[in-house]
PDB file of C-alpha atoms in Angstrom:
ATOM      1  CA  MET A  14     -80.632  67.628  34.154  1.00 73.00           C
ATOM      2  CA  ASP A  15     -82.390  69.960  36.572  1.00 76.00           C
ATOM      3  CA  TRP A  16     -79.712  70.199  39.259  1.00 85.00           C
ATOM      4  CA  VAL A  17     -80.483  72.438  42.241  1.00 79.00           C
ATOM      5  CA  PHE A  18     -77.635  73.893  44.302  1.00 84.00           C
ATOM      6  CA  ASP A  19     -79.452  76.189  46.729  1.00 84.00           C
ATOM      7  CA  ALA A  20     -79.674  73.976  49.814  1.00 89.00           C
ATOM      8  CA  GLY A  21     -76.934  75.902  51.584  1.00 91.00           C
ATOM      9  CA  ARG A  22     -74.395  73.061  51.937  1.00 95.00           C
ATOM     10  CA  PRO A  23     -72.699  70.679  49.487  1.00 96.00           C
ATOM     11  CA  CYS A  24     -73.796  67.539  51.360  1.00 97.00           C
ATOM     12  CA  LEU A  25     -77.435  68.681  51.116  1.00 96.00           C
ATOM     13  CA  HIS A  26     -76.990  69.333  47.403  1.00 96.00           C
ATOM     14  CA  LEU A  27     -76.079  65.639  47.156  1.00 97.00           C
ATOM     15  CA  VAL A  28     -79.080  64.632  49.299  1.00 96.00           C
ATOM     16  CA  ASN A  29     -81.325  66.621  46.968  1.00 95.00           C
ATOM     17  CA  THR A  30     -80.348  64.451  43.992  1.00 96.00           C
ATOM     18  CA  LEU A  31     -83.248  62.220  45.056  1.00 95.00           C
ATOM     19  CA  ARG A  32     -86.310  64.382  44.506  1.00 92.00           C
ATOM     20  CA  SER A  33     -89.931  63.940  45.494  1.00 88.00           C
ATOM     21  CA  ARG A  34     -89.152  61.743  48.478  1.00 86.00           C
ATOM     22  CA  HIS A  35     -92.883  61.821  49.292  1.00 82.00           C
ATOM     23  CA  LEU A  36     -93.413  59.428  46.362  1.00 84.00           C
ATOM     24  CA  PRO A  37     -92.775  55.715  46.978  1.00 86.00           C
ATOM     25  CA  ALA A  38     -89.571  55.601  44.910  1.00 85.00           C
ATOM     26  CA  GLY A  39     -88.838  59.327  44.685  1.00 88.00           C
ATOM     27  CA  VAL A  40     -87.366  60.773  41.513  1.00 93.00           C
ATOM     28  CA  GLU A  41     -83.767  59.652  41.084  1.00 95.00           C
ATOM     29  CA  LEU A  42     -81.456  62.135  39.366  1.00 96.00           C
ATOM     30  CA  LEU A  43     -78.291  60.045  39.718  1.00 97.00           C
ATOM     31  CA  THR A  44     -79.478  57.586  37.079  1.00 97.00           C
ATOM     32  CA  SER A  45     -76.073  56.759  35.614  1.00 97.00           C
ATOM     33  CA  THR A  46     -72.360  57.190  36.051  1.00 97.00           C
ATOM     34  CA  ASP A  47     -72.554  60.084  33.573  1.00 97.00           C
ATOM     35  CA  ALA A  48     -75.193  61.797  35.722  1.00 97.00           C
ATOM     36  CA  LEU A  49     -72.970  61.577  38.810  1.00 97.00           C
ATOM     37  CA  ALA A  50     -69.994  62.832  36.784  1.00 97.00           C
ATOM     38  CA  GLU A  51     -72.057  65.804  35.596  1.00 97.00           C
ATOM     39  CA  TRP A  52     -73.297  66.523  39.141  1.00 97.00           C
ATOM     40  CA  LEU A  53     -69.751  66.381  40.587  1.00 97.00           C
ATOM     41  CA  ASP A  54     -68.546  68.767  37.888  1.00 96.00           C
ATOM     42  CA  LEU A  55     -71.380  71.265  38.460  1.00 95.00           C
ATOM     43  CA  ALA A  56     -70.939  70.961  42.234  1.00 95.00           C
ATOM     44  CA  GLY A  57     -67.333  72.123  41.854  1.00 94.00           C
ATOM     45  CA  PHE A  58     -65.443  68.836  42.192  1.00 94.00           C
ATOM     46  CA  GLY A  59     -64.269  68.707  38.576  1.00 92.00           C
ATOM     47  CA  ARG A  60     -65.184  66.431  35.704  1.00 92.00           C
ATOM     48  CA  GLU A  61     -64.131  62.940  36.710  1.00 92.00           C
ATOM     49  CA  THR A  62     -64.659  59.463  35.329  1.00 95.00           C
ATOM     50  CA  VAL A  63     -67.219  57.729  37.522  1.00 97.00           C
ATOM     51  CA  THR A  64     -67.528  53.956  37.862  1.00 97.00           C
ATOM     52  CA  GLY A  65     -70.578  51.918  38.761  1.00 97.00           C
ATOM     53  CA  SER A  66     -69.051  51.359  42.184  1.00 97.00           C
ATOM     54  CA  ASP A  67     -68.622  55.127  42.628  1.00 97.00           C
ATOM     55  CA  LEU A  68     -72.287  55.644  41.740  1.00 98.00           C
ATOM     56  CA  LYS A  69     -73.389  53.051  44.293  1.00 98.00           C
ATOM     57  CA  LYS A  70     -71.155  54.614  46.982  1.00 98.00           C
ATOM     58  CA  GLY A  71     -72.457  58.094  46.138  1.00 98.00           C
ATOM     59  CA  LYS A  72     -76.078  57.018  46.487  1.00 98.00           C
ATOM     60  CA  SER A  73     -75.329  55.155  49.728  1.00 98.00           C
ATOM     61  CA  LEU A  74     -73.575  58.220  51.134  1.00 98.00           C
ATOM     62  CA  ARG A  75     -76.499  60.414  50.038  1.00 97.00           C
ATOM     63  CA  GLU A  76     -79.017  58.288  51.926  1.00 96.00           C
ATOM     64  CA  ALA A  77     -76.807  57.993  55.016  1.00 97.00           C
ATOM     65  CA  VAL A  78     -76.355  61.779  55.123  1.00 97.00           C
ATOM     66  CA  ASN A  79     -80.086  62.289  54.684  1.00 96.00           C
ATOM     67  CA  ARG A  80     -80.855  60.034  57.659  1.00 95.00           C
ATOM     68  CA  LEU A  81     -78.103  61.603  59.792  1.00 95.00           C
ATOM     69  CA  LEU A  82     -79.454  65.112  59.193  1.00 94.00           C
ATOM     70  CA  THR A  83     -83.225  64.602  59.106  1.00 90.00           C
ATOM     71  CA  ALA A  84     -84.054  61.381  60.934  1.00 85.00           C
ATOM     72  CA  GLU A  85     -82.798  59.072  63.641  1.00 84.00           C
ATOM     73  CA  PRO A  86     -79.060  58.437  63.081  1.00 87.00           C
ATOM     74  CA  LEU A  87     -78.146  54.782  62.552  1.00 93.00           C
ATOM     75  CA  ALA A  88     -74.821  53.222  63.516  1.00 96.00           C
ATOM     76  CA  ASP A  89     -74.428  51.944  59.927  1.00 97.00           C
ATOM     77  CA  ASP A  90     -74.785  55.511  58.618  1.00 97.00           C
ATOM     78  CA  VAL A  91     -72.092  56.783  60.966  1.00 97.00           C
ATOM     79  CA  ARG A  92     -69.835  53.904  59.910  1.00 98.00           C
ATOM     80  CA  LEU A  93     -70.439  54.639  56.203  1.00 98.00           C
ATOM     81  CA  VAL A  94     -69.618  58.337  56.627  1.00 98.00           C
ATOM     82  CA  ASN A  95     -66.473  57.505  58.603  1.00 97.00           C
ATOM     83  CA  ASP A  96     -65.378  54.932  55.992  1.00 97.00           C
ATOM     84  CA  THR A  97     -65.957  57.486  53.239  1.00 98.00           C
ATOM     85  CA  LEU A  98     -63.789  60.001  55.107  1.00 97.00           C
ATOM     86  CA  LYS A  99     -60.791  57.682  54.728  1.00 95.00           C
ATOM     87  CA  ALA A 100     -60.371  58.999  51.173  1.00 94.00           C
ATOM     88  CA  ALA A 101     -60.160  62.602  52.403  1.00 92.00           C
ATOM     89  CA  PRO A 102     -57.888  64.806  50.332  1.00 87.00           C
ATOM     90  CA  LYS A 103     -54.271  64.905  51.403  1.00 89.00           C
ATOM     91  CA  PRO A 104     -53.169  68.270  52.797  1.00 89.00           C
ATOM     92  CA  PRO A 105     -50.919  70.483  50.689  1.00 91.00           C
ATOM     93  CA  ARG A 106     -47.162  70.380  51.251  1.00 93.00           C
ATOM     94  CA  LEU A 107     -44.380  72.884  50.893  1.00 94.00           C
ATOM     95  CA  ARG A 108     -41.492  72.357  48.527  1.00 93.00           C
ATOM     96  CA  LEU A 109     -38.358  74.496  48.537  1.00 94.00           C
ATOM     97  CA  GLU A 110     -36.779  74.965  45.148  1.00 93.00           C
ATOM     98  CA  ASN A 111     -33.885  77.361  44.552  1.00 94.00           C
ATOM     99  CA  GLY A 112     -34.786  79.361  47.663  1.00 93.00           C
ATOM    100  CA  THR A 113     -38.456  79.735  46.642  1.00 95.00           C
ATOM    101  CA  LEU A 114     -41.357  78.057  48.421  1.00 95.00           C
ATOM    102  CA  HIS A 115     -43.897  76.219  46.299  1.00 94.00           C
ATOM    103  CA  ARG A 116     -47.219  74.726  47.311  1.00 94.00           C
ATOM    104  CA  GLU A 117     -47.794  71.132  46.206  1.00 93.00           C
ATOM    105  CA  VAL A 118     -51.238  69.592  46.301  1.00 89.00           C
ATOM    106  CA  PRO A 119     -51.044  65.809  46.044  1.00 89.00           C
ATOM    107  CA  THR A 120     -53.149  64.307  43.259  1.00 87.00           C
ATOM    108  CA  PRO A 121     -55.754  61.990  44.766  1.00 90.00           C
ATOM    109  CA  ALA A 122     -55.570  58.312  43.847  1.00 89.00           C
ATOM    110  CA  ASN A 123     -59.349  58.266  43.298  1.00 94.00           C
ATOM    111  CA  PRO A 124     -60.780  61.753  42.664  1.00 95.00           C
ATOM    112  CA  VAL A 125     -64.401  60.576  42.976  1.00 97.00           C
ATOM    113  CA  ALA A 126     -63.734  58.952  46.368  1.00 96.00           C
ATOM    114  CA  THR A 127     -61.989  62.167  47.425  1.00 96.00           C
ATOM    115  CA  ALA A 128     -65.024  64.231  46.355  1.00 96.00           C
ATOM    116  CA  LEU A 129     -67.337  61.913  48.301  1.00 97.00           C
ATOM    117  CA  ALA A 130     -65.017  62.247  51.321  1.00 97.00           C
ATOM    118  CA  GLU A 131     -65.308  66.046  51.107  1.00 96.00           C
ATOM    119  CA  LEU A 132     -69.096  65.701  51.042  1.00 97.00           C
ATOM    120  CA  ALA A 133     -68.939  63.356  54.048  1.00 97.00           C
ATOM    121  CA  ALA A 134     -66.762  65.879  55.924  1.00 96.00           C
ATOM    122  CA  ASP A 135     -69.327  68.587  55.158  1.00 97.00           C
ATOM    123  CA  ALA A 136     -72.056  66.303  56.542  1.00 97.00           C
ATOM    124  CA  VAL A 137     -70.041  65.779  59.747  1.00 97.00           C
ATOM    125  CA  ASP A 138     -69.701  69.549  60.186  1.00 96.00           C
ATOM    126  CA  LEU A 139     -73.386  70.096  59.521  1.00 95.00           C
ATOM    127  CA  ALA A 140     -74.577  67.237  61.756  1.00 94.00           C
ATOM    128  CA  THR A 141     -72.468  68.378  64.697  1.00 94.00           C
ATOM    129  CA  GLY A 142     -72.907  72.135  64.260  1.00 92.00           C
ATOM    130  CA  SER A 143     -75.675  74.509  65.215  1.00 88.00           C
ATOM    131  CA  ALA A 144     -77.236  74.882  61.760  1.00 89.00           C
ATOM    132  CA  LYS A 145     -80.816  73.682  61.373  1.00 90.00           C
ATOM    133  CA  VAL A 146     -81.591  71.357  58.461  1.00 93.00           C
ATOM    134  CA  ARG A 147     -85.179  71.556  57.286  1.00 92.00           C
ATOM    135  CA  ILE A 148     -87.353  69.767  54.767  1.00 91.00           C
ATOM    136  CA  CYS A 149     -89.378  71.957  52.427  1.00 90.00           C
ATOM    137  CA  ALA A 150     -92.954  72.314  53.681  1.00 88.00           C
ATOM    138  CA  ALA A 151     -94.471  71.899  50.219  1.00 86.00           C
ATOM    139  CA  ASP A 152     -96.336  68.591  49.984  1.00 82.00           C
ATOM    140  CA  ASP A 153     -94.886  67.897  46.550  1.00 83.00           C
ATOM    141  CA  CYS A 154     -91.258  68.862  47.191  1.00 86.00           C
ATOM    142  CA  GLY A 155     -89.200  67.491  50.073  1.00 86.00           C
ATOM    143  CA  LEU A 156     -85.886  69.166  49.238  1.00 90.00           C
ATOM    144  CA  ARG A 157     -83.567  69.608  52.212  1.00 93.00           C
ATOM    145  CA  PHE A 158     -81.996  72.970  53.051  1.00 93.00           C
ATOM    146  CA  VAL A 159     -80.121  74.792  55.806  1.00 93.00           C
ATOM    147  CA  ASP A 160     -82.352  77.306  57.554  1.00 91.00           C
ATOM    148  CA  THR A 161     -80.291  80.466  57.941  1.00 86.00           C
ATOM    149  CA  SER A 162     -83.258  82.767  58.512  1.00 85.00           C
ATOM    150  CA  PRO A 163     -82.910  85.069  61.547  1.00 86.00           C
ATOM    151  CA  ARG A 164     -85.529  83.209  63.613  1.00 86.00           C
ATOM    152  CA  ARG A 165     -84.913  79.782  62.047  1.00 83.00           C
ATOM    153  CA  THR A 166     -88.487  79.651  60.726  1.00 84.00           C
ATOM    154  CA  ARG A 167     -87.907  79.252  56.981  1.00 86.00           C
ATOM    155  CA  GLN A 168     -90.412  76.806  55.484  1.00 85.00           C
ATOM    156  CA  TRP A 169     -89.626  76.582  51.787  1.00 84.00           C
ATOM    157  CA  CYS A 170     -86.608  75.348  49.874  1.00 83.00           C
ATOM    158  CA  SER A 171     -87.072  78.408  47.671  1.00 79.00           C
ATOM    159  CA  MET A 172     -89.541  81.286  47.705  1.00 78.00           C
ATOM    160  CA  ALA A 173     -89.312  81.374  43.903  1.00 76.00           C
ATOM    161  CA  ARG A 174     -90.510  77.767  43.642  1.00 77.00           C
ATOM    162  CA  CYS A 175     -92.399  76.246  46.545  1.00 83.00           C
ATOM    163  CA  GLY A 176     -93.044  79.366  48.624  1.00 77.00           C
ATOM    164  CA  ASN A 177     -94.573  81.233  45.712  1.00 76.00           C
ATOM    165  CA  ARG A 178     -96.794  78.283  44.755  1.00 78.00           C
ATOM    166  CA  ALA A 179     -98.001  77.876  48.358  1.00 72.00           C
ATOM    167  CA  LYS A 180     -98.784  81.565  48.706  1.00 77.00           C
ATOM    168  CA  ALA A 181    -100.622  81.558  45.361  1.00 78.00           C
ATOM    169  CA  ARG A 182    -102.685  78.518  46.425  1.00 77.00           C
ATOM    170  CA  ALA A 183    -103.532  80.143  49.774  1.00 73.00           C
ATOM    171  CA  HIS A 184    -104.545  83.368  48.034  1.00 73.00           C
ATOM    172  CA  TYR A 185    -106.750  81.449  45.601  1.00 74.00           C
ATOM    173  CA  GLU A 186    -108.443  79.588  48.483  1.00 76.00           C
ATOM    174  CA  ARG A 187    -109.122  82.868  50.326  1.00 79.00           C
ATOM    175  CA  THR A 188    -110.566  84.606  47.277  1.00 82.00           C
ATOM    176  CA  LYS A 189    -112.370  81.887  45.305  1.00 80.00           C
ATOM    177  CA  ASN A 190    -115.703  82.255  47.161  1.00 71.00           C
ATOM    178  CA  ARG A 191    -115.873  86.010  47.260  1.00 70.00           C
TER     179      ARG A 191
END
């Protein structure tokens, strides 16, 4: 699968699993439970067993986060993110054994729900922070990214992909009638 992890934030990496949003149905990358399992693993959440319900929740979260960050927020989206956060990872605890402190990290009951909760928490931070979320200016792209450029004027998801193609097209248009 052609996963892209250069959006600047984990929640936007999830949003970008639906490509070509300019097309009526887009191009879905989370086509199966195996695809979501692979994405979670590559995104750093570990290789987990994903159920059909997990896949549905992941896609629902993805679309809610997309609307929260790039469109008019809906009350249902806020509710979905908050419900997803209920599976947030438990904080580590200290254990004292023979005079030595040990760090214990509780094992989550549902690792996929915990991963989705971490993505929801990232979306909350992004939605309420000062970072600017942009949509790639290329007509045939639509990937979301965090604009960290000094003047907040970045247009392309990637200069290597969309920016380079746009500049090449503009150059061709300028020089084709010379």
